[in-house]
PDB file of C-alpha atoms in Angstrom:
ATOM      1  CA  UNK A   1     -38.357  17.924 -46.069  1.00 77.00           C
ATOM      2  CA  UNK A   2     -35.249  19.154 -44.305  1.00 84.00           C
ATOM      3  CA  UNK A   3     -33.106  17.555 -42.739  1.00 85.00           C
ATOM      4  CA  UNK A   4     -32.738  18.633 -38.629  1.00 83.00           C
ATOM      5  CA  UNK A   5     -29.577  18.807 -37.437  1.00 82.00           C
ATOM      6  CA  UNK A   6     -29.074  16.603 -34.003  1.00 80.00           C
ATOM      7  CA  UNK A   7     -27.517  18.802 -30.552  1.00 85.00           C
ATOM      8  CA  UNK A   8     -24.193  18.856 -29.697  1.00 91.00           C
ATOM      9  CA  UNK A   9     -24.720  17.260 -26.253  1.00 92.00           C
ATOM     10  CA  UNK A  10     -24.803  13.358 -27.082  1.00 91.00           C
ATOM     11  CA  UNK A  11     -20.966  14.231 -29.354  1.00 92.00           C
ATOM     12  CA  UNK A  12     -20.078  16.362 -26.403  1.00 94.00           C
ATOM     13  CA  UNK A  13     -20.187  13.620 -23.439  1.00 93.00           C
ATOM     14  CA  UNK A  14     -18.578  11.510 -26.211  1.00 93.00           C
ATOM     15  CA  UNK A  15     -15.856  13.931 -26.753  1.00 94.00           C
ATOM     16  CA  UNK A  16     -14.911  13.796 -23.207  1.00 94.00           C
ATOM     17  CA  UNK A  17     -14.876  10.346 -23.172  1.00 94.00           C
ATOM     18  CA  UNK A  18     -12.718   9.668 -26.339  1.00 95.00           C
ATOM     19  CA  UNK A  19     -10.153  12.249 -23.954  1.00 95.00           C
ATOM     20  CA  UNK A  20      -9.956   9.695 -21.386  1.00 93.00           C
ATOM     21  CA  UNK A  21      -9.321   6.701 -23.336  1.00 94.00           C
ATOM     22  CA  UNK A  22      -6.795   8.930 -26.105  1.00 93.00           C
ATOM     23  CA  UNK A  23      -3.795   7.006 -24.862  1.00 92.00           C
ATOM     24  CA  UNK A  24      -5.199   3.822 -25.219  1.00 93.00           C
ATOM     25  CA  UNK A  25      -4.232   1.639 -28.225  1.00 94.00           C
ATOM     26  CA  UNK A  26      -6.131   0.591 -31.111  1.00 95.00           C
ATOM     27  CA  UNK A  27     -10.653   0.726 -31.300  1.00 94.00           C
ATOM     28  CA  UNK A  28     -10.301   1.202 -27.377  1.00 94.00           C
ATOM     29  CA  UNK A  29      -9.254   4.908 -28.577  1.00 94.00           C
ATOM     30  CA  UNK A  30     -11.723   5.390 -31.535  1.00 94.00           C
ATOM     31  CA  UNK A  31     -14.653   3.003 -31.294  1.00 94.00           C
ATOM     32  CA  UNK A  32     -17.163   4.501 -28.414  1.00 94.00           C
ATOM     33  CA  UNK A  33     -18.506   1.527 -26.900  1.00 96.00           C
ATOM     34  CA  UNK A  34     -15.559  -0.013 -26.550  1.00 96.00           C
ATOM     35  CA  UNK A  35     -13.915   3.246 -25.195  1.00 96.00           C
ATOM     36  CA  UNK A  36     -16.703   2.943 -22.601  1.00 96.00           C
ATOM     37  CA  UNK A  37     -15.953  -0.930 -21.784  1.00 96.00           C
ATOM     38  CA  UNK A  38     -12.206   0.512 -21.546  1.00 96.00           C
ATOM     39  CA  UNK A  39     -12.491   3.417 -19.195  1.00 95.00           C
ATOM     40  CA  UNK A  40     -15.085   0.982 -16.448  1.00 96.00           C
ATOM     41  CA  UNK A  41     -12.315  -1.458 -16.704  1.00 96.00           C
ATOM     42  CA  UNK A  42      -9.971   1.029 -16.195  1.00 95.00           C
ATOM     43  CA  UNK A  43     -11.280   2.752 -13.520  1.00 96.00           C
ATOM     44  CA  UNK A  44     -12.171  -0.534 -11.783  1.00 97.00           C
ATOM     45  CA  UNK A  45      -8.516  -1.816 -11.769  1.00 96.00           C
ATOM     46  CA  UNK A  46      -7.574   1.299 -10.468  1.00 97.00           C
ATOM     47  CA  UNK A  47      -9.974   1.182  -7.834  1.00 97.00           C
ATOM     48  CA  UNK A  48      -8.831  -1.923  -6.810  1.00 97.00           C
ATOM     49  CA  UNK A  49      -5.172  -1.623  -6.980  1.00 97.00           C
ATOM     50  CA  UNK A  50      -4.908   1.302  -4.640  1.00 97.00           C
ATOM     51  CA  UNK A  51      -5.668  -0.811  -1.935  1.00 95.00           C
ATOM     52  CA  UNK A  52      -3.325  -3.272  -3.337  1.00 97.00           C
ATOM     53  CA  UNK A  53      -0.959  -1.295  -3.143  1.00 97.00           C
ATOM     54  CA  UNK A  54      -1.233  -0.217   0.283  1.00 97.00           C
ATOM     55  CA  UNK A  55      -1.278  -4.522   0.995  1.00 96.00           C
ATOM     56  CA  UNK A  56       1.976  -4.981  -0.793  1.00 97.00           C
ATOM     57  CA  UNK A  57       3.509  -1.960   0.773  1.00 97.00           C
ATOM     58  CA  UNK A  58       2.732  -3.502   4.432  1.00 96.00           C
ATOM     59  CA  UNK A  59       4.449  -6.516   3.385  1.00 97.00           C
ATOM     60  CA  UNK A  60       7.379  -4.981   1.956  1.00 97.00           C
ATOM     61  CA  UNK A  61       7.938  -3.322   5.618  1.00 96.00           C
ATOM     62  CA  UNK A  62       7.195  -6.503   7.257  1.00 95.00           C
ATOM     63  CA  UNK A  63       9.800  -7.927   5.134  1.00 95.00           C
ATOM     64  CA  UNK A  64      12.096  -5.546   5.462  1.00 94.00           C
ATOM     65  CA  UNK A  65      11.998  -5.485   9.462  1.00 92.00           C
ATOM     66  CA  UNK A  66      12.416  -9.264   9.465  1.00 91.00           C
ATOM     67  CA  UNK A  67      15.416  -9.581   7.870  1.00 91.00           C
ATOM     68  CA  UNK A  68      17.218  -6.991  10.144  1.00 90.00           C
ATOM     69  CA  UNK A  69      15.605  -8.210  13.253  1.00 88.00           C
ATOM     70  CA  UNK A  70      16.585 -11.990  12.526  1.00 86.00           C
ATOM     71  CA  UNK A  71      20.067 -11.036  12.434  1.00 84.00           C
ATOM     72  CA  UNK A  72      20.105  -9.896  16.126  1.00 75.00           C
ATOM     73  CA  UNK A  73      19.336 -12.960  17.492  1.00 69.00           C
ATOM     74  CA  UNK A  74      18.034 -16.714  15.950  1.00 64.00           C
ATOM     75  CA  UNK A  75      15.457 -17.017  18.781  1.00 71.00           C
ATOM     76  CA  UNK A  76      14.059 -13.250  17.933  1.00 80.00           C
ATOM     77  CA  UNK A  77      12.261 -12.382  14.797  1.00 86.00           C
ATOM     78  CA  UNK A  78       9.301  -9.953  13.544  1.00 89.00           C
ATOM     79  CA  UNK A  79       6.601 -10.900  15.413  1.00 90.00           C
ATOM     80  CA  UNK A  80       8.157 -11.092  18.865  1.00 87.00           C
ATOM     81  CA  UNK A  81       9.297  -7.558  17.938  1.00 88.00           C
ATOM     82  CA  UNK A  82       6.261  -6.024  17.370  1.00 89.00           C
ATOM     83  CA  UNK A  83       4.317  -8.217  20.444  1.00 89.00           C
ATOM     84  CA  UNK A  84       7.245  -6.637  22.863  1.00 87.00           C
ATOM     85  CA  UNK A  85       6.742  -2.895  21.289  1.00 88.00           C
ATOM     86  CA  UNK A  86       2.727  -3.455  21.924  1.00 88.00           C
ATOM     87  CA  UNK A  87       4.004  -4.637  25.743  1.00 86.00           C
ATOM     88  CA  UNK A  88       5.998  -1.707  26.181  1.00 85.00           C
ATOM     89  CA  UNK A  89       3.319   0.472  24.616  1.00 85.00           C
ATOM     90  CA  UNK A  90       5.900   2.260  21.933  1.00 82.00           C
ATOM     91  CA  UNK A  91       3.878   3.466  18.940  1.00 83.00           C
ATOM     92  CA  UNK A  92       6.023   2.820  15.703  1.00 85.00           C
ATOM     93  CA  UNK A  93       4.267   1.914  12.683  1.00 91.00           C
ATOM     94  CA  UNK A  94       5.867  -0.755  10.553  1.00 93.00           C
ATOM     95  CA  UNK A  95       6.431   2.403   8.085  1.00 94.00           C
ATOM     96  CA  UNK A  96       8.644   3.694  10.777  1.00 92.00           C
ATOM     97  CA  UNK A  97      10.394   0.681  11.711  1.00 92.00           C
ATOM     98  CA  UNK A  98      11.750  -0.276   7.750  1.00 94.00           C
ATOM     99  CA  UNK A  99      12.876   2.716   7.214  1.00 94.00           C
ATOM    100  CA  UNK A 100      15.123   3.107  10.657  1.00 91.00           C
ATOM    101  CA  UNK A 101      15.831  -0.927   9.492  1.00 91.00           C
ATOM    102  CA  UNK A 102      17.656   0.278   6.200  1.00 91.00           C
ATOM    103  CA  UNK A 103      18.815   3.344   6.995  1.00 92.00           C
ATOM    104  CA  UNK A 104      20.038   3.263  10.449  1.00 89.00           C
ATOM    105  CA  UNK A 105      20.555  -0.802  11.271  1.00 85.00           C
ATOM    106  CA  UNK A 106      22.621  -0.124  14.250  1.00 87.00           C
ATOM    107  CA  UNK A 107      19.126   2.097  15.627  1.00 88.00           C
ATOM    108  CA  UNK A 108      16.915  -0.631  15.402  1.00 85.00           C
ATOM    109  CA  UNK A 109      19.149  -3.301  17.294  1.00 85.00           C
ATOM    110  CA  UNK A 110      19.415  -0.647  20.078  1.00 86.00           C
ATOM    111  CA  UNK A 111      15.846  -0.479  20.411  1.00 84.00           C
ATOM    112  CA  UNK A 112      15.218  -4.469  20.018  1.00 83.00           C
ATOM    113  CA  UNK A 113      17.989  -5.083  22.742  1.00 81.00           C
ATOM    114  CA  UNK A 114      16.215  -2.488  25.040  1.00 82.00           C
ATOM    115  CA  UNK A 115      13.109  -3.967  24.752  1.00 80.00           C
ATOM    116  CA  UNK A 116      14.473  -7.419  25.271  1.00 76.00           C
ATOM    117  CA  UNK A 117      16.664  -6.737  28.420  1.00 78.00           C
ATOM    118  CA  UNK A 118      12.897  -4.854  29.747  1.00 73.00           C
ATOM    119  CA  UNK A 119      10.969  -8.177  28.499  1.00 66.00           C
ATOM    120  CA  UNK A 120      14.159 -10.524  30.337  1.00 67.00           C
ATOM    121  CA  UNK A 121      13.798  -8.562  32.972  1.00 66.00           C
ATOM    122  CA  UNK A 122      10.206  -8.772  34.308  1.00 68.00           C
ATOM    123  CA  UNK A 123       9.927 -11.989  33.040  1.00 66.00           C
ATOM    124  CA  UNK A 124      13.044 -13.108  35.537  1.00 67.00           C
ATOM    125  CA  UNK A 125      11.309 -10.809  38.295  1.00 69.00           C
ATOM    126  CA  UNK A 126       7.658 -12.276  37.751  1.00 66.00           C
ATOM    127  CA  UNK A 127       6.289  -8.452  37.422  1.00 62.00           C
ATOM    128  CA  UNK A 128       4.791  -9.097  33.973  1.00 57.00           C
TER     129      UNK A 128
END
């Protein structure tokens, strides 16, 4: 009896999954179930670190703002920042706000010292 010849489609998805994993190193490039353990665990780490990223990114800014804003004043810092720009109703992101911090320092005390003369002022006038 001859001998039948199997389809191309089970070597083709295989193909196109030994393309994904061809920069890996070692069997997780040639062996197919381990390519196919690889690429899940690739794709899930992936997966997850794009919203890691956008965490460590909010930090950074955070960070960033801090340490110019602590320099103004001892009593002032981060969080009274952002509580008097929600006050005054001034829509800058934290995005925003590091980059006018490291570029443009003398910027962002202008705008803290406005907002703290406004805060100062209807606090000392009772019209908060």
């Amino acid at each position: 009896m001859t001998r039948i010849r199997r389809g191309y489609i089970a070597r083709r998805r295989r193909t196109k999954i030994r393309l994904f994993a061809s920069s890996f190193r070692g069997a997780h490039s040639r062996l197919t179930r381990t390519i196919t353990q690889q690429k899940i665990r690739a794709l899930v780490s992936a997966h997850r670190d794009r919203n890691r990223k956008k965490r460590n990114f909010r930090r950074l800014w955070i960070t960033r703002i801090n340490a110019v804003i602590r320099e103004i004043g001892v009593s002032y810092s981060y969080s009274r920042l952002i509580h008097d720009l929600y006050k005054r109703q001034l829509l800058l992101n934290r995005k925003i706000l590091a980059q006018i911090a490291i570029s443009n320092r003398n910027c962002i005390y202008m705008i803290s010292n406005e907002i703290i003369k406004e805060v100062d002022w209807k606090e000392s006038t009772g019209r908060i």
